[in-house]
């Protein structure tokens, strides 16, 4: 059964870098899927951060939300079968529950959805 | 940029009643890319409907999705206690690539 598990520090200082990993079990990070990051705040709701696919270059192919693009890096660690998220120059507005999620097979001509999701991890930005 | 507006913000109904949740897009969108999720407190969103009208695996047939163009509806024919949750619509579009509605809270009356 496919499972995604986020992990990382629950507290990050302002102006610092938020770093999270998403461990994938039951599927290969090198399979034909897009691995995504989504965050959720009480104020802005669900917000897509970005995604990565293992093909296209040595570091994979990425797409990012334009509103976060300047601060975000998503990468894959094939040896550990996990995805990583880095968000730099964080502020209190980046306090959120961060989820990883899979888009199975990518967006086809007939469907595009996140399934499954990890359970999420709360990251608080505070000094 | 496409915006998804869900209504109502909160829907108060009793078990056994019928629920209709609306998701309206600011521009015409592809039905194939309209999705509904259910989220319960402390849990991640769970896929309910994809392609506007296809039920996800293990989703009961009391859940149905419909709509096209700019107007989409999630209908729960007879509410069960476990159906009370927050429901989000989501779209795969242009930049940003994935867009979410603000959610409808379905609460027990």
Short mmCIF file of C-alpha atoms in Angstrom, two decimals:
data_model
loop_
_atom_site.label_atom_id
_atom_site.label_comp_id
_atom_site.label_asym_id
_atom_site.label_seq_id
_atom_site.Cartn_x
_atom_site.Cartn_y
_atom_site.Cartn_z
CA UNK A 1 0.00 0.00 0.00
CA UNK A 2 1.38 3.38 -1.01
CA UNK A 3 2.17 5.64 1.92
CA UNK A 4 3.74 9.07 2.14
CA UNK A 5 5.29 10.34 5.36
CA UNK A 6 6.49 13.91 5.90
CA UNK A 7 9.18 14.72 8.44
CA UNK A 8 11.33 17.64 9.49
CA UNK A 9 11.72 20.35 12.13
CA UNK A 10 8.48 21.65 13.55
CA UNK A 11 9.97 25.04 14.37
CA UNK A 12 11.96 27.31 12.06
CA UNK A 13 13.28 30.78 12.84
CA UNK A 14 12.26 33.76 10.70
CA UNK A 15 14.56 34.29 7.71
CA UNK A 16 15.71 30.69 8.03
CA UNK A 17 15.15 27.72 5.73
CA UNK A 18 12.32 25.24 6.09
CA UNK A 19 13.44 21.73 5.14
CA UNK A 20 11.10 18.75 4.92
CA UNK A 21 11.31 15.27 3.49
CA UNK A 22 8.61 12.95 2.21
CA UNK A 23 9.39 9.27 2.52
CA UNK A 24 7.60 7.13 -0.05
CA UNK A 25 6.77 3.49 0.61
CA UNK A 26 4.89 1.17 -1.71
CA UNK A 27 6.03 2.95 -4.88
CA UNK A 28 9.26 4.12 -6.43
CA UNK A 29 10.15 7.77 -6.53
CA UNK A 30 11.46 6.97 -10.01
CA UNK A 31 8.10 5.74 -11.28
CA UNK A 32 5.92 7.74 -13.65
CA UNK A 33 4.37 9.97 -11.02
CA UNK A 34 4.64 13.59 -10.03
CA UNK A 35 5.54 14.18 -6.39
CA UNK A 36 3.96 17.30 -4.98
CA UNK A 37 4.02 19.55 -1.95
CA UNK A 38 0.93 21.37 -0.70
CA UNK A 39 0.50 23.49 2.41
CA UNK A 40 -2.52 24.48 4.46
CA UNK A 41 -3.06 27.53 6.62
CA UNK A 42 -6.22 28.70 8.39
CA UNK A 43 -6.05 31.98 6.50
CA UNK A 44 -5.21 30.94 2.93
CA UNK A 45 -6.49 27.37 2.93
CA UNK A 46 -4.80 24.85 0.67
CA UNK A 47 -1.95 26.17 -1.46
CA UNK A 48 0.04 24.19 -4.01
CA UNK A 49 3.80 24.66 -3.61
CA UNK A 50 5.33 22.63 -6.40
CA UNK A 51 6.07 19.24 -7.92
CA UNK A 52 8.83 17.10 -9.32
CA UNK A 53 9.18 14.20 -11.76
CA UNK A 54 12.28 12.07 -11.88
CA UNK A 55 12.88 12.50 -15.64
CA UNK A 56 14.06 15.42 -17.74
CA UNK A 57 17.39 16.12 -16.13
CA UNK A 58 19.73 14.72 -13.51
CA UNK A 59 17.79 16.55 -10.85
CA UNK A 60 14.36 15.86 -12.36
CA UNK A 61 11.77 18.21 -13.78
CA UNK A 62 10.11 20.70 -11.47
CA UNK A 63 7.16 23.07 -11.56
CA UNK A 64 6.55 25.66 -8.88
CA UNK A 65 3.81 27.98 -7.78
CA UNK A 66 4.89 31.37 -9.17
CA UNK A 67 4.12 33.03 -5.85
CA UNK A 68 6.74 30.85 -4.11
CA UNK A 69 9.11 30.06 -6.97
CA UNK A 70 11.87 32.41 -5.87
CA UNK A 71 12.16 30.67 -2.48
CA UNK A 72 11.38 27.00 -3.19
CA UNK A 73 13.44 24.00 -4.20
CA UNK A 74 12.01 20.50 -4.55
CA UNK A 75 14.35 17.58 -5.12
CA UNK A 76 14.42 13.78 -5.17
CA UNK A 77 16.70 11.39 -3.31
CA UNK A 78 16.41 8.17 -5.30
CA UNK A 79 18.63 6.21 -2.94
CA UNK A 80 16.27 6.95 -0.05
CA UNK A 81 13.09 6.96 -2.15
CA UNK A 82 12.05 10.37 -0.92
CA UNK A 83 11.23 13.87 -2.00
CA UNK A 84 12.53 16.99 -0.28
CA UNK A 85 11.22 20.51 0.09
CA UNK A 86 13.29 23.57 0.92
CA UNK A 87 11.72 26.97 1.45
CA UNK A 88 14.09 29.79 2.30
CA UNK A 89 13.67 33.24 3.81
CA UNK A 90 10.65 32.08 5.77
CA UNK A 91 8.31 34.39 7.68
CA UNK A 92 5.36 33.82 9.97
CA UNK A 93 3.19 33.62 6.86
CA UNK A 94 4.89 30.32 6.03
CA UNK A 95 3.54 28.71 9.19
CA UNK A 96 1.37 25.87 7.93
CA UNK A 97 0.72 22.17 7.76
CA UNK A 98 2.83 20.85 4.91
CA UNK A 99 1.67 17.83 2.92
CA UNK A 100 3.30 15.74 0.27
CA UNK A 101 1.06 14.12 -2.30
CA UNK A 102 1.32 12.12 -5.48
CA UNK A 103 -0.26 12.85 -8.84
CA UNK A 104 -0.44 9.29 -10.19
CA UNK A 105 0.84 9.06 -13.71
CA UNK A 106 0.81 12.82 -14.03
CA UNK A 107 -2.08 14.77 -15.45
CA UNK A 108 -3.52 12.76 -18.32
CA UNK A 109 -6.01 13.85 -20.92
CA UNK A 110 -8.83 12.74 -18.66
CA UNK A 111 -7.81 13.24 -15.05
CA UNK A 112 -5.48 14.99 -12.67
CA UNK A 113 -5.63 14.65 -8.91
CA UNK A 114 -3.62 14.22 -5.70
CA UNK A 115 -3.77 10.71 -4.32
CA UNK A 116 -2.66 9.76 -1.79
CA UNK A 117 -1.56 12.47 0.62
CA UNK A 118 0.81 12.18 3.53
CA UNK A 119 -0.59 12.88 6.98
CA UNK A 120 1.01 16.32 7.03
CA UNK A 121 3.46 18.01 9.33
CA UNK A 122 3.02 21.32 11.13
CA UNK A 123 5.81 23.83 10.70
CA UNK A 124 5.79 26.97 12.81
CA UNK A 125 7.95 29.96 11.95
CA UNK A 126 8.84 31.77 15.13
CA UNK A 127 11.85 33.09 17.01
CA UNK B 1 -5.74 33.36 -13.10
CA UNK B 2 -8.66 31.08 -12.40
CA UNK B 3 -10.40 31.36 -9.03
CA UNK B 4 -12.59 28.63 -7.53
CA UNK B 5 -15.40 29.85 -5.28
CA UNK B 6 -17.20 27.33 -3.11
CA UNK B 7 -20.62 27.86 -1.59
CA UNK B 8 -22.00 27.84 0.93
CA UNK B 9 -19.17 28.38 3.38
CA UNK B 10 -20.98 26.25 5.92
CA UNK B 11 -23.84 23.83 5.33
CA UNK B 12 -25.81 22.56 8.31
CA UNK B 13 -27.80 19.40 7.66
CA UNK B 14 -29.01 16.31 9.47
CA UNK B 15 -28.04 12.69 8.81
CA UNK B 16 -30.24 11.25 6.08
CA UNK B 17 -30.62 14.58 4.30
CA UNK B 18 -29.25 15.45 0.86
CA UNK B 19 -26.25 17.76 0.55
CA UNK B 20 -25.36 19.87 -2.49
CA UNK B 21 -22.03 21.69 -2.48
CA UNK B 22 -21.15 24.17 -5.20
CA UNK B 23 -17.83 25.03 -6.82
CA UNK B 24 -17.80 27.87 -9.32
CA UNK B 25 -14.83 28.73 -11.54
CA UNK B 26 -14.08 32.28 -12.67
CA UNK B 27 -13.48 31.02 -16.22
CA UNK B 28 -14.60 27.99 -18.21
CA UNK B 29 -12.50 25.00 -17.23
CA UNK B 30 -12.00 21.41 -18.35
CA UNK B 31 -14.29 19.08 -16.43
CA UNK B 32 -11.59 16.41 -16.62
CA UNK B 33 -9.50 18.40 -14.20
CA UNK B 34 -12.11 19.23 -11.55
CA UNK B 35 -11.63 17.28 -8.31
CA UNK B 36 -13.30 17.09 -4.90
CA UNK B 37 -11.60 16.19 -1.60
CA UNK B 38 -12.96 15.47 1.86
CA UNK B 39 -10.99 16.56 4.91
CA UNK B 40 -11.75 15.62 8.50
CA UNK B 41 -10.15 17.35 11.51
CA UNK B 42 -6.51 16.42 11.96
CA UNK B 43 -6.43 14.43 8.73
CA UNK B 44 -5.12 14.99 5.23
CA UNK B 45 -7.53 15.61 2.38
CA UNK B 46 -8.94 12.46 0.82
CA UNK B 47 -9.84 12.13 -2.85
CA UNK B 48 -13.60 11.79 -3.36
CA UNK B 49 -14.37 12.74 -6.98
CA UNK B 50 -12.08 13.23 -9.98
CA UNK B 51 -12.85 14.26 -13.54
CA UNK B 52 -15.87 16.13 -12.11
CA UNK B 53 -17.97 12.96 -11.85
CA UNK B 54 -15.85 9.83 -11.27
CA UNK B 55 -15.83 8.40 -7.76
CA UNK B 56 -12.47 7.52 -6.28
CA UNK B 57 -11.71 4.05 -4.98
CA UNK B 58 -13.72 3.07 -1.90
CA UNK B 59 -15.98 6.14 -2.08
CA UNK B 60 -19.63 5.16 -1.47
CA UNK B 61 -22.11 5.65 -4.29
CA UNK B 62 -24.07 8.19 -2.25
CA UNK B 63 -21.36 10.63 -3.40
CA UNK B 64 -21.74 12.01 -6.91
CA UNK B 65 -20.23 14.85 -8.88
CA UNK B 66 -21.63 16.82 -11.78
CA UNK B 67 -21.19 19.97 -13.76
CA UNK B 68 -19.32 21.52 -16.64
CA UNK B 69 -18.02 24.86 -17.82
CA UNK B 70 -17.87 27.02 -14.71
CA UNK B 71 -20.34 25.32 -12.36
CA UNK B 72 -19.74 22.07 -10.53
CA UNK B 73 -21.62 20.29 -7.77
CA UNK B 74 -20.78 17.60 -5.24
CA UNK B 75 -23.93 15.82 -4.06
CA UNK B 76 -24.23 13.45 -1.13
CA UNK B 77 -27.59 11.75 -1.48
CA UNK B 78 -28.19 10.62 2.09
CA UNK B 79 -25.79 11.94 4.69
CA UNK B 80 -24.11 9.51 7.02
CA UNK B 81 -22.46 10.68 10.27
CA UNK B 82 -19.00 10.07 8.78
CA UNK B 83 -19.71 12.45 5.87
CA UNK B 84 -19.57 15.58 8.00
CA UNK B 85 -16.29 17.23 7.10
CA UNK B 86 -14.82 20.03 5.01
CA UNK B 87 -14.97 19.56 1.25
CA UNK B 88 -12.61 21.23 -1.21
CA UNK B 89 -12.77 21.48 -4.96
CA UNK B 90 -9.53 21.64 -6.89
CA UNK B 91 -8.53 22.29 -10.47
CA UNK B 92 -5.50 21.61 -12.58
CA UNK B 93 -5.08 24.72 -14.65
CA UNK B 94 -2.43 27.05 -15.92
CA UNK B 95 -0.13 29.01 -13.66
CA UNK B 96 -0.37 28.30 -10.75
CA UNK B 97 -0.91 24.78 -11.84
CA UNK B 98 -3.14 23.49 -9.05
CA UNK B 99 -5.86 25.67 -7.58
CA UNK B 100 -8.09 24.98 -4.58
CA UNK B 101 -11.41 26.39 -3.53
CA UNK B 102 -11.70 27.78 -0.01
CA UNK B 103 -13.80 24.85 1.19
CA UNK B 104 -17.32 24.13 2.40
CA UNK B 105 -17.80 22.91 5.95
CA UNK B 106 -20.57 20.34 6.15
CA UNK B 107 -21.74 20.24 9.77
CA UNK B 108 -24.36 18.36 11.69
CA UNK B 109 -27.49 20.39 12.32
#
